[in-house]
Coordinates of C-alpha atoms in Angstrom, one line a residue:
M1 CA 17.9 -3.8 23.2
D2 CA 14.6 -5.2 24.4
A3 CA 12.9 -1.8 24.4
L4 CA 14.0 -1.7 20.6
L5 CA 13.1 -5.2 19.5
I6 CA 9.7 -5.3 21.4
S7 CA 8.8 -1.7 20.2
T8 CA 9.6 -2.6 16.8
M9 CA 7.6 -5.6 16.8
I10 CA 4.6 -4.3 18.8
V11 CA 4.1 -1.3 16.5
A12 CA 4.6 -3.1 13.3
L13 CA 2.0 -5.7 14.3
A14 CA -0.5 -3.3 15.7
E15 CA -0.1 -0.9 12.6
M16 CA -1.4 -3.8 10.5
G17 CA -4.8 -2.6 9.4
D18 CA -4.6 0.4 11.4
K19 CA -6.1 3.8 10.2
T20 CA -2.6 5.2 9.4
Q21 CA -1.7 2.1 7.5
L22 CA -5.1 2.7 5.4
L23 CA -3.9 6.4 5.2
A24 CA -0.6 5.3 3.9
L25 CA -2.4 3.3 1.0
V26 CA -4.8 6.2 0.2
L27 CA -1.8 8.6 -0.2
A28 CA 0.1 6.1 -2.5
A29 CA -3.0 5.6 -4.5
R30 CA -3.7 9.2 -4.8
F31 CA -0.3 10.7 -5.5
Q32 CA 1.7 7.7 -6.9
K33 CA 4.9 9.1 -5.4
P34 CA 6.4 6.5 -3.0
W35 CA 9.6 8.2 -1.9
P36 CA 8.0 11.5 -0.9
I37 CA 5.2 9.6 0.8
V38 CA 7.6 7.3 3.0
A39 CA 9.7 10.4 3.9
G40 CA 6.7 12.0 5.3
I41 CA 5.8 9.0 7.1
L42 CA 9.2 8.9 8.8
I43 CA 9.2 12.5 9.7
A44 CA 5.7 12.5 11.0
T45 CA 6.3 9.2 12.9
V46 CA 9.5 10.6 14.6
A47 CA 7.8 13.8 15.7
N48 CA 4.6 12.2 16.8
H49 CA 6.4 9.1 18.7
A50 CA 9.0 11.4 20.1
L51 CA 6.2 13.5 21.7
A52 CA 4.4 10.3 22.9
G53 CA 7.8 8.9 24.3
A54 CA 8.2 11.9 26.3
V55 CA 4.9 11.7 27.8
G56 CA 5.7 8.0 28.8
V57 CA 8.8 9.1 30.3
W58 CA 7.1 11.9 32.3
I59 CA 4.4 9.5 33.5
T60 CA 7.2 7.3 35.1
Q61 CA 8.5 10.4 36.9
W62 CA 5.1 11.4 38.0
L63 CA 3.7 8.1 39.0
G64 CA 5.1 5.8 41.9
P65 CA 6.4 2.3 41.0
D66 CA 3.4 0.6 42.1
M67 CA 1.0 3.1 40.7
L68 CA 2.8 3.1 37.4
R69 CA 2.8 -1.0 37.4
W70 CA -1.0 -0.8 37.7
V71 CA -1.5 2.0 35.1
L72 CA 0.8 0.2 32.6
G73 CA -0.8 -3.3 33.3
L74 CA -4.2 -2.2 32.7
S75 CA -3.3 -0.1 29.9
F76 CA -1.6 -3.0 28.0
I77 CA -4.7 -5.0 28.7
A78 CA -7.0 -2.3 27.4
M79 CA -4.7 -2.1 24.3
A80 CA -5.1 -5.8 23.7
L81 CA -8.8 -5.5 23.7
W82 CA -8.5 -2.2 21.6
M83 CA -6.4 -4.3 18.8
L84 CA -9.3 -6.4 18.3
V85 CA -11.4 -3.5 17.1
P86 CA -10.8 -2.8 13.3
D87 CA -9.9 0.9 12.0
K88 CA -11.8 2.6 9.2
L89 CA -10.4 5.7 7.4
D90 CA -12.6 8.3 5.9
D91 CA -10.3 9.6 3.1
A92 CA -12.8 12.2 1.6
G93 CA -10.6 14.9 2.8
I94 CA -7.3 13.7 1.8
K95 CA -5.7 15.7 -1.0
E96 CA -2.6 17.5 -2.0
H97 CA -2.8 21.1 -0.3
P98 CA -1.8 23.7 -2.8
G99 CA 1.8 24.7 -2.4
W100 CA 2.5 22.0 0.1
G101 CA 3.7 19.2 -2.2
V102 CA 3.3 15.5 -1.4
L103 CA 5.7 15.5 1.2
L104 CA 4.4 18.1 3.5
T105 CA 0.9 16.9 2.7
T106 CA 1.8 13.4 3.8
T107 CA 3.8 14.5 7.0
V108 CA 0.7 16.7 8.2
A109 CA -2.0 14.1 7.5
F110 CA 0.1 11.2 9.0
F111 CA 1.0 13.2 12.0
L112 CA -2.5 14.1 12.6
A113 CA -3.9 10.7 11.9
E114 CA -1.5 9.2 14.4
M115 CA -2.8 11.5 17.3
G116 CA -4.6 9.2 19.8
D117 CA -4.0 6.2 17.5
K118 CA -3.0 2.7 18.9
T119 CA 0.5 3.0 18.0
Q120 CA 0.9 6.4 19.6
V121 CA -0.7 5.0 22.9
A122 CA 1.5 2.1 22.6
T123 CA 4.6 4.3 22.1
V124 CA 3.5 6.2 25.6
M125 CA 3.2 2.9 27.4
L126 CA 6.3 1.4 26.0
A127 CA 8.5 4.4 26.9
A128 CA 7.0 4.3 30.5
Q129 CA 7.6 0.7 30.6
Y130 CA 11.1 0.4 29.4
Q131 CA 12.2 4.1 30.3
A132 CA 14.5 4.1 27.2
F133 CA 13.1 7.0 25.3
V134 CA 15.6 6.8 22.6
W135 CA 15.4 3.1 21.9
V136 CA 11.6 3.1 22.1
V137 CA 11.1 6.0 19.6
I138 CA 13.5 4.4 17.2
G139 CA 11.8 0.9 17.6
T140 CA 8.2 2.3 17.2
T141 CA 9.4 4.5 14.1
L142 CA 10.9 1.5 12.5
G143 CA 7.9 -0.5 13.2
M144 CA 5.7 2.1 11.4
L145 CA 7.8 1.9 8.5
L146 CA 8.1 -1.9 8.3
A147 CA 4.2 -1.8 8.2
N148 CA 3.9 1.2 6.1
A149 CA 6.7 1.7 3.4
P150 CA 5.7 -2.1 1.7
V151 CA 1.9 -0.7 1.6
V152 CA 3.2 2.4 -0.2
W153 CA 5.1 0.4 -2.8
L154 CA 2.8 -2.8 -3.1
G155 CA -0.5 -1.3 -2.2
H156 CA -3.5 -3.3 -2.4
K157 CA -1.7 -6.5 -3.4
L158 CA 0.1 -6.5 0.1
V159 CA -3.1 -5.5 2.2
R160 CA -5.2 -8.5 0.7
R161 CA -2.6 -11.0 1.3
V162 CA -2.1 -10.5 5.2
P163 CA -4.6 -12.0 7.5
L164 CA -5.4 -8.9 9.5
R165 CA -7.5 -10.8 11.9
L166 CA -4.7 -13.1 12.8
V167 CA -2.2 -10.1 13.1
H168 CA -4.6 -8.2 15.3
G169 CA -4.9 -11.3 17.5
I170 CA -1.2 -11.8 17.7
S171 CA -0.8 -8.2 18.6
A172 CA -3.7 -8.4 21.3
A173 CA -2.0 -11.4 22.8
I174 CA 1.3 -9.8 23.2
F175 CA -0.4 -6.6 24.8
A176 CA -2.3 -8.9 27.1
V177 CA 1.0 -10.7 28.3
L178 CA 2.8 -7.6 28.7
G179 CA -0.1 -6.3 30.8
G180 CA -0.2 -9.6 32.9
L181 CA 3.7 -9.3 33.4
A182 CA 3.4 -5.7 34.4
L183 CA 0.6 -6.6 36.9
L184 CA 2.1 -9.8 38.2
A185 CA 5.9 -8.4 38.3
P186 CA 6.0 -8.5 42.2
V187 CA 4.5 -12.0 42.5
L188 CA 7.1 -13.4 39.7
G189 CA 9.9 -11.3 41.3
V190 CA 10.6 -9.5 38.2

C-alpha cells in the first residue's frame, strides 16, 4: 500500500507545472474535447509508466542491494534538485494529425513528452525502491490523472491558482527525504 500511496502523491506533486501538464493544457485549449484527451493521457501514461516500472524492476535485479541503495539515494536527491527547475513546453508542433483524431494525437504526444520526464524517471526509481511494479504503475498513473485531468477541464483557471513554486518545493523535499532514507537505511536499521 505504501508503494501505491507514495507513488500517487509524488507523481501528482511532481507533475504540477511539468511539461506534460502544460501539454495537457495546450491539448485542452486546442481541441476542447476533454474526454478523449483524458483517455489519451491515461493510455499514454499506463504504457509509459509500465515501461519505466519494468526498468525499475530490472535495475533491482541487476544491481546488488548496497549499490541499489546508493543509486536510489543519489537519484532521489538528484530528482529533488531537478524538481526546482521549472519546465517549459514548445507547443508549436502540436496539432491533430490527419486521420488520427484527438485520442490518438493525445496518446502519441503525451507518450513522447513523458519520455525522460521527471515523472517517468520517478516511476523507475519508485519501482526499484518498492519492488512493487503493479502498485507503482497504478500509483504513478493515478498521480498523473490527478494532476492532469483537472487541467483538461478547468484549464488556466486552475493552473493560475496553484502555487507551483510551493508545490515544487514540497516535491523536492519529499524526494530529498526519500534519498536520505535510502542512503541512511543501514544506519537507521530500516
